Short mmCIF file of C-alpha atoms and ligand atoms in Angstrom, two decimals:
data_model
loop_
_atom_site.label_atom_id
_atom_site.label_comp_id
_atom_site.label_asym_id
_atom_site.label_seq_id
_atom_site.Cartn_x
_atom_site.Cartn_y
_atom_site.Cartn_z
CA MET A 1 16.57 34.36 19.77
CA ASN A 2 19.12 33.63 22.49
CA SER A 3 22.84 33.45 21.80
CA GLN A 4 23.07 29.72 22.25
CA ALA A 5 20.27 29.17 19.71
CA VAL A 6 22.05 31.41 17.19
CA ARG A 7 25.25 29.39 17.63
CA ALA A 8 23.37 26.09 17.36
CA GLN A 9 21.87 27.25 14.07
CA GLN A 10 25.29 28.38 12.82
CA ILE A 11 26.69 24.95 13.67
CA THR A 12 23.89 23.20 11.76
CA GLU A 13 24.24 25.40 8.68
CA TRP A 14 28.05 25.47 8.47
CA THR A 15 28.32 21.74 9.16
CA LEU A 16 26.05 21.08 6.16
CA CYS A 17 28.33 22.98 3.80
CA ALA A 18 31.81 22.53 5.33
CA GLY A 19 32.72 19.73 2.90
CA ALA A 20 31.75 21.94 -0.03
CA TRP A 21 33.74 24.88 1.38
CA ARG A 22 36.78 22.65 1.17
CA GLU A 23 35.85 21.23 -2.25
CA TYR A 24 35.08 24.63 -3.79
CA ARG A 25 37.90 26.51 -2.03
CA ALA A 26 39.42 27.54 -5.36
CA ASN A 27 36.19 29.35 -6.27
CA PHE A 28 36.56 31.86 -3.46
CA VAL A 29 40.10 31.90 -2.01
CA GLU A 30 41.91 33.17 -5.13
CA PRO A 31 39.12 35.36 -6.58
CA SER A 32 38.66 37.13 -3.24
CA ARG A 33 42.41 37.50 -2.65
CA PRO A 34 42.23 41.35 -2.67
CA ILE A 35 40.31 41.04 0.61
CA THR A 36 42.91 38.75 2.19
CA GLU A 37 45.78 40.89 0.90
CA THR A 38 44.25 44.04 2.40
CA MET A 39 43.75 42.32 5.74
CA LEU A 40 47.27 40.93 5.89
CA ARG A 41 48.81 44.24 4.79
CA LEU A 42 47.00 46.04 7.62
CA ALA A 43 47.93 43.28 10.09
CA ASP A 44 51.58 43.91 9.09
CA LEU A 45 52.70 40.34 9.88
CA ARG A 46 56.41 39.72 10.42
CA PRO A 47 58.44 36.50 10.31
CA GLY A 48 58.34 34.68 13.63
CA GLU A 49 55.06 36.21 14.83
CA ARG A 50 52.14 34.35 16.46
CA VAL A 51 48.76 34.90 14.81
CA LEU A 52 45.24 33.95 15.85
CA ASP A 53 42.59 33.53 13.12
CA LEU A 54 39.05 33.59 14.52
CA ALA A 55 36.25 31.97 12.45
CA CYS A 56 38.94 30.38 10.30
CA GLY A 57 36.60 28.26 8.16
CA VAL A 58 38.72 25.95 6.03
CA GLY A 59 41.87 28.00 6.72
CA ASN A 60 41.30 31.41 5.19
CA PRO A 61 43.34 33.55 5.86
CA ALA A 62 45.19 31.30 8.35
CA LEU A 63 47.21 29.57 5.63
CA ASP A 64 48.29 32.84 4.01
CA ALA A 65 49.18 34.21 7.43
CA ALA A 66 51.27 31.09 8.07
CA ALA A 67 53.26 31.76 4.89
CA ARG A 68 53.96 35.33 6.03
CA VAL A 69 55.14 34.49 9.55
CA GLY A 70 57.28 31.64 8.23
CA ALA A 71 58.64 28.54 9.91
CA ASP A 72 59.57 30.42 13.08
CA GLY A 73 56.05 31.82 13.41
CA HIS A 74 52.79 30.11 14.26
CA VAL A 75 49.10 30.49 13.38
CA LEU A 76 46.19 29.20 15.44
CA GLY A 77 42.84 28.98 13.59
CA LEU A 78 39.68 28.78 15.72
CA ASP A 79 36.14 28.06 14.61
CA LEU A 80 32.83 27.08 16.19
CA VAL A 81 32.31 24.24 13.74
CA GLU A 82 34.16 20.93 13.95
CA ALA A 83 33.64 20.12 10.26
CA MET A 84 35.23 23.43 9.24
CA VAL A 85 38.22 22.80 11.51
CA ASP A 86 38.57 19.28 10.05
CA GLY A 87 38.53 20.84 6.56
CA ALA A 88 41.19 23.40 7.55
CA ARG A 89 43.43 20.65 8.94
CA ALA A 90 43.03 18.64 5.73
CA VAL A 91 43.81 21.64 3.49
CA ALA A 92 46.90 22.49 5.58
CA ALA A 93 48.11 18.88 5.46
CA GLU A 94 47.62 18.69 1.67
CA ALA A 95 49.55 21.93 1.25
CA GLY A 96 52.31 20.75 3.62
CA VAL A 97 51.83 23.76 5.91
CA ARG A 98 53.23 22.85 9.32
CA ASN A 99 53.18 26.06 11.34
CA VAL A 100 49.39 26.10 11.77
CA GLU A 101 47.04 24.48 14.21
CA PHE A 102 43.25 24.43 14.11
CA ARG A 103 40.88 24.00 17.06
CA THR A 104 37.18 24.32 17.79
CA ILE A 105 35.88 26.78 20.37
CA PRO A 106 32.60 26.53 22.32
CA ASP A 107 31.73 30.16 21.57
CA GLU A 108 33.32 33.36 20.31
CA ARG A 109 34.17 34.60 23.83
CA THR A 110 35.99 31.47 24.90
CA LEU A 111 39.14 31.22 22.81
CA GLY A 112 41.00 28.85 25.14
CA VAL A 113 44.32 30.68 24.82
CA PRO A 114 46.49 32.37 27.47
CA ASP A 115 46.24 36.16 27.71
CA ALA A 116 48.68 38.39 25.82
CA THR A 117 50.27 35.64 23.73
CA PHE A 118 49.53 36.68 20.10
CA ASP A 119 51.18 39.40 18.00
CA ALA A 120 48.23 39.72 15.63
CA ALA A 121 44.72 38.39 15.01
CA THR A 122 42.42 38.15 12.00
CA CYS A 123 38.72 37.50 11.53
CA ARG A 124 37.58 37.27 7.92
CA ALA A 125 33.81 37.21 7.28
CA GLY A 126 33.21 35.85 10.78
CA LEU A 127 31.99 38.55 13.19
CA GLN A 128 28.66 38.93 11.38
CA TYR A 129 27.70 35.38 12.36
CA MET A 130 28.48 35.79 16.08
CA PRO A 131 25.75 36.58 18.59
CA ASP A 132 28.17 38.20 21.07
CA ARG A 133 30.36 40.37 18.87
CA ALA A 134 31.48 42.60 21.74
CA GLY A 135 32.47 39.50 23.72
CA ALA A 136 34.48 38.22 20.75
CA MET A 137 36.31 41.56 20.41
CA GLU A 138 37.18 41.58 24.12
CA ALA A 139 38.42 37.98 23.94
CA VAL A 140 40.67 38.82 20.97
CA LEU A 141 41.99 41.93 22.76
CA ARG A 142 42.91 39.82 25.80
CA ALA A 143 44.67 37.24 23.61
CA LEU A 144 46.88 39.93 22.01
CA ARG A 145 50.08 41.19 23.58
CA PRO A 146 50.18 44.96 24.19
CA GLY A 147 50.66 46.57 20.79
CA GLY A 148 49.22 43.52 18.99
CA ARG A 149 47.02 44.15 15.91
CA PHE A 150 43.54 42.85 15.09
CA VAL A 151 42.07 43.09 11.60
CA ALA A 152 38.46 42.13 10.86
CA MET A 153 36.52 42.04 7.61
CA THR A 154 32.77 41.97 7.01
CA LEU A 155 30.59 42.55 3.96
CA GLY A 156 29.09 46.02 3.48
CA SER A 157 25.60 46.95 2.36
CA ALA A 158 23.30 44.13 1.25
CA GLU A 159 22.24 46.24 -1.77
CA ARG A 160 25.83 46.29 -3.06
CA CYS A 161 26.55 42.63 -2.38
CA MET A 162 25.97 40.96 -5.76
CA PRO A 163 26.09 37.32 -4.58
CA PHE A 164 23.49 38.12 -1.92
CA GLN A 165 21.22 40.08 -4.28
CA LEU A 166 21.45 37.62 -7.18
CA THR A 167 20.89 34.45 -5.17
CA ASN A 168 18.16 35.88 -2.92
CA GLY A 169 16.43 37.17 -6.05
CA ILE A 170 16.62 33.79 -7.80
CA VAL A 171 15.35 31.72 -4.87
CA SER A 172 12.63 34.17 -3.78
CA ARG A 173 11.04 34.14 -7.25
CA HIS A 174 10.14 30.48 -6.57
CA VAL A 175 9.84 29.94 -2.80
CA PRO A 176 9.88 32.10 0.35
CA LEU A 177 13.42 32.70 1.65
CA PRO A 178 14.44 30.86 4.84
CA ALA A 179 12.82 32.70 7.77
CA LYS A 180 14.96 34.41 10.43
CA ALA A 181 13.92 35.38 13.95
CA PRO A 182 13.35 39.18 14.05
CA ASP A 183 16.05 39.64 16.71
CA ASP A 184 18.66 37.50 14.87
CA ASP A 185 20.87 39.59 12.56
CA SER A 186 23.53 36.88 12.09
CA GLY A 187 24.26 36.21 8.44
CA PRO A 188 26.45 37.25 5.51
CA VAL A 189 25.43 40.92 5.68
CA GLY A 190 24.61 40.96 9.40
CA LEU A 191 27.33 43.48 10.27
CA SER A 192 27.29 45.72 7.23
CA SER A 193 27.75 49.14 8.82
CA LEU A 194 31.30 50.51 9.00
CA LYS A 195 30.21 52.74 11.89
CA GLU A 196 29.05 49.69 13.85
CA LEU A 197 32.24 47.75 13.12
CA VAL A 198 34.42 50.70 14.16
CA HIS A 199 32.32 51.13 17.29
CA LEU A 200 32.95 47.48 18.24
CA PHE A 201 36.72 48.03 17.97
CA GLY A 202 36.56 51.23 20.03
CA GLU A 203 34.31 49.79 22.75
CA ALA A 204 36.61 46.78 23.17
CA GLY A 205 39.57 49.13 23.77
CA PHE A 206 41.42 48.94 20.43
CA VAL A 207 43.26 52.11 19.38
CA ASP A 208 44.84 53.55 16.19
CA LEU A 209 41.91 52.34 14.09
CA ARG A 210 42.36 52.19 10.32
CA THR A 211 39.54 51.40 7.90
CA GLU A 212 39.33 50.42 4.25
CA VAL A 213 36.13 50.10 2.23
CA PHE A 214 36.27 48.75 -1.31
CA GLU A 215 34.57 46.62 -3.92
CA ALA A 216 36.01 43.11 -4.37
CA PRO A 217 35.10 39.82 -6.05
CA ILE A 218 33.51 37.39 -3.58
CA PHE A 219 33.69 34.24 -5.71
CA GLU A 220 34.25 33.15 -9.29
CA ALA A 221 32.80 30.35 -11.39
CA ALA A 222 33.55 29.43 -14.99
CA ASP A 223 29.94 29.74 -16.18
CA PRO A 224 26.39 30.38 -14.89
CA ALA A 225 25.61 26.69 -14.18
CA SER A 226 28.81 26.30 -12.15
CA ALA A 227 28.02 29.51 -10.26
CA TRP A 228 24.66 28.10 -9.21
CA GLU A 229 26.21 24.76 -8.24
CA PHE A 230 28.78 26.64 -6.11
CA PHE A 231 26.03 28.59 -4.36
CA ALA A 232 23.69 25.62 -3.85
CA ARG A 233 26.49 23.55 -2.27
CA THR A 234 28.19 26.22 -0.12
CA ALA A 235 25.28 28.35 1.17
CA GLY A 236 24.35 26.58 4.41
CA PRO A 237 20.96 28.20 5.08
CA PHE A 238 19.74 27.31 1.57
CA ILE A 239 20.78 23.66 1.48
CA PRO A 240 17.85 22.19 3.50
CA LEU A 241 15.42 24.48 1.67
CA LEU A 242 16.62 23.48 -1.80
CA GLU A 243 16.73 19.79 -0.87
CA SER A 244 13.15 19.94 0.44
CA LEU A 245 11.70 21.21 -2.86
CA PRO A 246 10.03 19.04 -5.47
CA GLU A 247 12.16 18.30 -8.54
CA PRO A 248 10.23 20.62 -10.93
CA THR A 249 10.74 23.60 -8.56
CA ARG A 250 14.44 22.80 -8.20
CA GLN A 251 14.72 22.59 -11.97
CA ALA A 252 12.92 25.93 -12.39
CA ILE A 253 15.28 27.56 -9.87
CA HIS A 254 18.27 26.09 -11.67
CA GLU A 255 17.07 27.45 -15.03
CA ASP A 256 16.35 30.86 -13.47
CA ALA A 257 19.86 30.87 -11.93
CA VAL A 258 21.51 30.09 -15.26
CA ARG A 259 19.51 32.90 -16.93
CA THR A 260 20.17 35.38 -14.11
CA PHE A 261 23.91 34.74 -13.76
CA GLY A 262 24.20 34.66 -17.56
CA ALA A 263 22.49 38.05 -17.90
CA ALA A 264 24.69 39.57 -15.16
CA PHE A 265 27.90 38.16 -16.71
CA PRO A 266 27.26 37.83 -20.46
CA ASP A 267 30.93 37.91 -21.49
CA GLY A 268 32.69 35.33 -19.39
CA PRO A 269 33.16 33.91 -15.92
CA VAL A 270 30.66 34.72 -13.19
CA ARG A 271 32.53 36.96 -10.75
CA PRO A 272 30.12 38.78 -8.46
CA THR A 273 31.52 41.56 -6.28
CA GLY A 274 30.52 43.01 -2.95
CA GLU A 275 31.38 45.98 -0.80
CA VAL A 276 33.96 44.99 1.77
CA LEU A 277 34.66 46.61 5.14
CA VAL A 278 38.06 46.08 6.76
CA VAL A 279 39.01 47.55 10.14
CA CYS A 280 42.35 47.19 11.91
CA GLY A 281 43.10 48.24 15.49
CA ARG A 282 45.88 47.82 18.03
CA ARG A 283 45.83 46.74 21.65
CA PRO A 284 47.19 49.71 23.63
CA ASP A 285 50.79 49.36 24.90
C1 SAM B 301 31.83 32.96 5.88
S1 SAM B 301 32.72 31.75 6.79
C2 SAM B 301 34.32 32.49 6.76
C3 SAM B 301 35.42 31.49 6.84
C4 SAM B 301 36.83 32.03 6.54
N1 SAM B 301 37.28 32.98 7.52
C5 SAM B 301 36.89 32.61 5.14
O1 SAM B 301 36.93 33.84 5.00
O2 SAM B 301 36.88 31.84 4.17
C6 SAM B 301 32.17 32.02 8.44
C7 SAM B 301 32.82 31.13 9.48
O3 SAM B 301 32.40 31.59 10.78
C8 SAM B 301 32.25 30.46 11.61
N2 SAM B 301 31.42 30.86 12.77
C9 SAM B 301 30.09 31.09 12.79
N3 SAM B 301 29.72 31.47 14.03
C10 SAM B 301 30.84 31.47 14.79
C11 SAM B 301 31.10 31.77 16.17
N4 SAM B 301 30.12 32.16 16.99
N5 SAM B 301 32.36 31.67 16.63
C12 SAM B 301 33.36 31.28 15.79
N6 SAM B 301 33.18 30.98 14.48
C13 SAM B 301 31.93 31.09 14.00
C14 SAM B 301 31.61 29.44 10.71
O4 SAM B 301 31.73 28.13 11.20
C15 SAM B 301 32.39 29.66 9.40
O5 SAM B 301 33.53 28.83 9.34
#
């Protein structure tokens, strides 16, 4: 599958769920805060700094970064998908955050910013969807001033990613999972090897690499039915599949989901965790 086709598919899938990512923001931004906190601690943001957030989605972690750099600082969020950028702008406006700007980019290598103008950069759960990860890393390196930091996060092993295991299990008991081209590894667990992530940083020319690997909540829902609703609305690749199914099959999947989430979380909210990989590097002086 060529790079442009991967991006076109990403645009289709993320456009379908961008509205829900905004609507259900509370289900993932706060519960997965340990991930954001780790990233921002490693990025070591200071008041007045300029930060670039690649694959910003609906503003995560751009809005937290904006709070850390303060009114004298600035954050630029970039994403491939117009609907995500629109969502980020709306969330920032509602929250009254003024030191952020959001723009679309044509691809992950073309950031549309002058060289050496950012103090730090972040990419949270974004690299795994990009067909040219090395190109993205080089583009971020160029955008950073000498000494600037870049911190990226991806999900670790598919086996230890509960949301992935639970939802794939539920859907695949009823219908075949959405097919992927054999040469397309883009997806939630598409860059799940720490070695590979570290290699990307090293190849691009980043130095002083630091890594953290830990278990963290990915989302939270009050009960099993809400957890399924969250998944069915926010998981782009599954939306066309679920909508195409006859009502009895959809109902059976829903009942299976309520049983499965209920069995995994018998005592309270549904809060699936996953293994998280975070790597931070510095552009050489
Ligand atoms: C899992 S979301 C993460 C969003 C946000 N960073 C967060 O953690 O909530 C992945 C994001 O990557 C974006 N994306 C996918 N492919 C991309 C590409 N090639 N270049 C830039 N962004 C891309 C999607 O539009 C989506 O907003």
